[in-house]
């Protein structure tokens, strides 16, 4: 993770870890799906990865259990708590929005699958 990102190292690491885990779970679901529906989440997920300097489709050795949308919501709450300088407030707000948008996109695709 890039140390130039705003907020404390621990807070950023926690958010990045949650995002990396959610990303790995969605990537596994994406690989298992034959209809390509997860592509509808690609832009919002990529936006999150860019803002947090998380490498999408990178290796992940952690737990692949969990609900990716809930993990992204948890990351959004962590980001909301970041103490940033006024110059970095737009980054924090953009990241919170990106996390919530990605979570909503994931829920939309997941729920459409269940219909």
C-alpha positions as semicolon CSV with decimal commas, in nm:
position;residue;x (nm);y (nm);z (nm)
1;X;0,000;0,000;0,000
2;X;0,122;0,349;-0,084
3;X;0,223;0,544;0,226
4;X;0,125;0,870;0,055
5;X;-0,243;0,790;0,109
6;X;-0,418;0,999;0,376
7;X;-0,507;0,874;0,724
8;X;-0,314;0,663;0,969
9;X;-0,128;0,357;0,845
10;X;-0,343;0,118;1,054
11;X;-0,671;0,268;0,935
12;X;-0,566;0,259;0,571
13;X;-0,434;-0,096;0,607
14;X;-0,764;-0,211;0,760
15;X;-0,967;-0,058;0,475
16;X;-0,727;-0,195;0,212
17;X;-0,737;-0,542;0,369
18;X;-1,118;-0,544;0,366
19;X;-1,120;-0,430;0,004
20;X;-0,860;-0,690;-0,101
21;X;-1,065;-0,964;0,064
22;X;-1,391;-0,847;-0,095
23;X;-1,219;-0,818;-0,432
24;X;-1,081;-1,172;-0,408
25;X;-1,424;-1,311;-0,319
26;X;-1,590;-1,132;-0,611
27;X;-1,312;-1,246;-0,844
28;X;-1,380;-1,607;-0,741
29;X;-1,753;-1,560;-0,806
30;X;-1,673;-1,392;-1,136
31;X;-1,464;-1,688;-1,248
32;X;-1,741;-1,933;-1,154
33;X;-2,016;-1,740;-1,334
34;X;-2,062;-1,827;-1,700
35;X;-2,287;-1,536;-1,793
36;X;-2,045;-1,246;-1,733
37;X;-2,284;-1,063;-1,500
38;X;-2,004;-0,964;-1,260
39;X;-1,860;-0,739;-1,531
40;X;-2,129;-0,489;-1,428
41;X;-1,937;-0,438;-1,104
42;X;-1,597;-0,388;-1,265
43;X;-1,593;-0,008;-1,287
44;X;-1,697;0,059;-0,928
45;X;-1,462;-0,209;-0,796
46;X;-1,173;-0,071;-1,001
47;X;-1,243;0,281;-0,873
48;X;-1,212;0,155;-0,514
49;X;-0,888;-0,027;-0,594
50;X;-0,740;0,283;-0,756
51;X;-0,827;0,509;-0,463
52;X;-0,674;0,264;-0,212
53;X;-0,383;0,143;-0,428
54;X;-0,510;-0,216;-0,414
55;X;-0,406;-0,428;-0,710
56;X;-0,715;-0,591;-0,866
57;X;-0,682;-0,955;-0,969
58;X;-0,371;-0,981;-0,757
59;X;-0,282;-1,285;-0,549
60;X;-0,475;-1,320;-0,224
61;X;-0,380;-1,573;0,042
62;X;-0,648;-1,490;0,296
63;X;-0,995;-1,619;0,376
64;X;-1,238;-1,622;0,083
65;X;-1,543;-1,656;0,303
66;X;-1,778;-1,367;0,363
67;X;-2,015;-1,132;0,192
68;X;-1,816;-0,893;-0,027
69;X;-2,075;-0,614;-0,011
70;X;-2,071;-0,627;0,370
71;X;-1,690;-0,616;0,367
72;X;-1,699;-0,306;0,147
73;X;-1,956;-0,144;0,378
74;X;-1,725;-0,217;0,672
75;X;-1,438;-0,059;0,479
76;X;-1,658;0,247;0,411
77;X;-1,721;0,285;0,782
78;X;-1,347;0,260;0,847
79;X;-1,282;0,525;0,582
80;X;-1,548;0,752;0,732
81;X;-1,344;0,746;1,051
82;X;-1,017;0,845;0,886
83;X;-0,876;1,167;1,027
84;X;-0,748;1,350;0,721
85;X;-0,625;1,699;0,648
86;X;-0,872;1,931;0,478
87;X;-0,673;1,892;0,154
88;X;-0,746;1,518;0,161
89;X;-1,113;1,540;0,246
90;X;-1,220;1,501;-0,118
91;X;-1,018;1,175;-0,138
92;X;-1,187;1,038;0,175
93;X;-1,532;1,134;0,048
94;X;-1,463;0,987;-0,298
95;X;-1,340;0,664;-0,142
96;X;-1,644;0,634;0,085
97;X;-1,871;0,691;-0,215
98;X;-1,677;0,441;-0,427
99;X;-1,697;0,174;-0,155
100;X;-2,072;0,218;-0,113
101;X;-2,128;0,219;-0,488
102;X;-1,927;-0,100;-0,533
103;X;-2,121;-0,264;-0,249
104;X;-2,451;-0,163;-0,411
105;X;-2,337;-0,295;-0,751
106;X;-2,235;-0,627;-0,596
107;X;-2,572;-0,657;-0,422
108;X;-2,752;-0,574;-0,747
109;X;-2,571;-0,851;-0,937
110;X;-2,604;-1,099;-0,652
111;X;-2,978;-1,029;-0,613
112;X;-3,038;-1,052;-0,991
113;X;-2,883;-1,398;-0,980
114;X;-3,132;-1,503;-0,713
115;X;-3,437;-1,395;-0,918
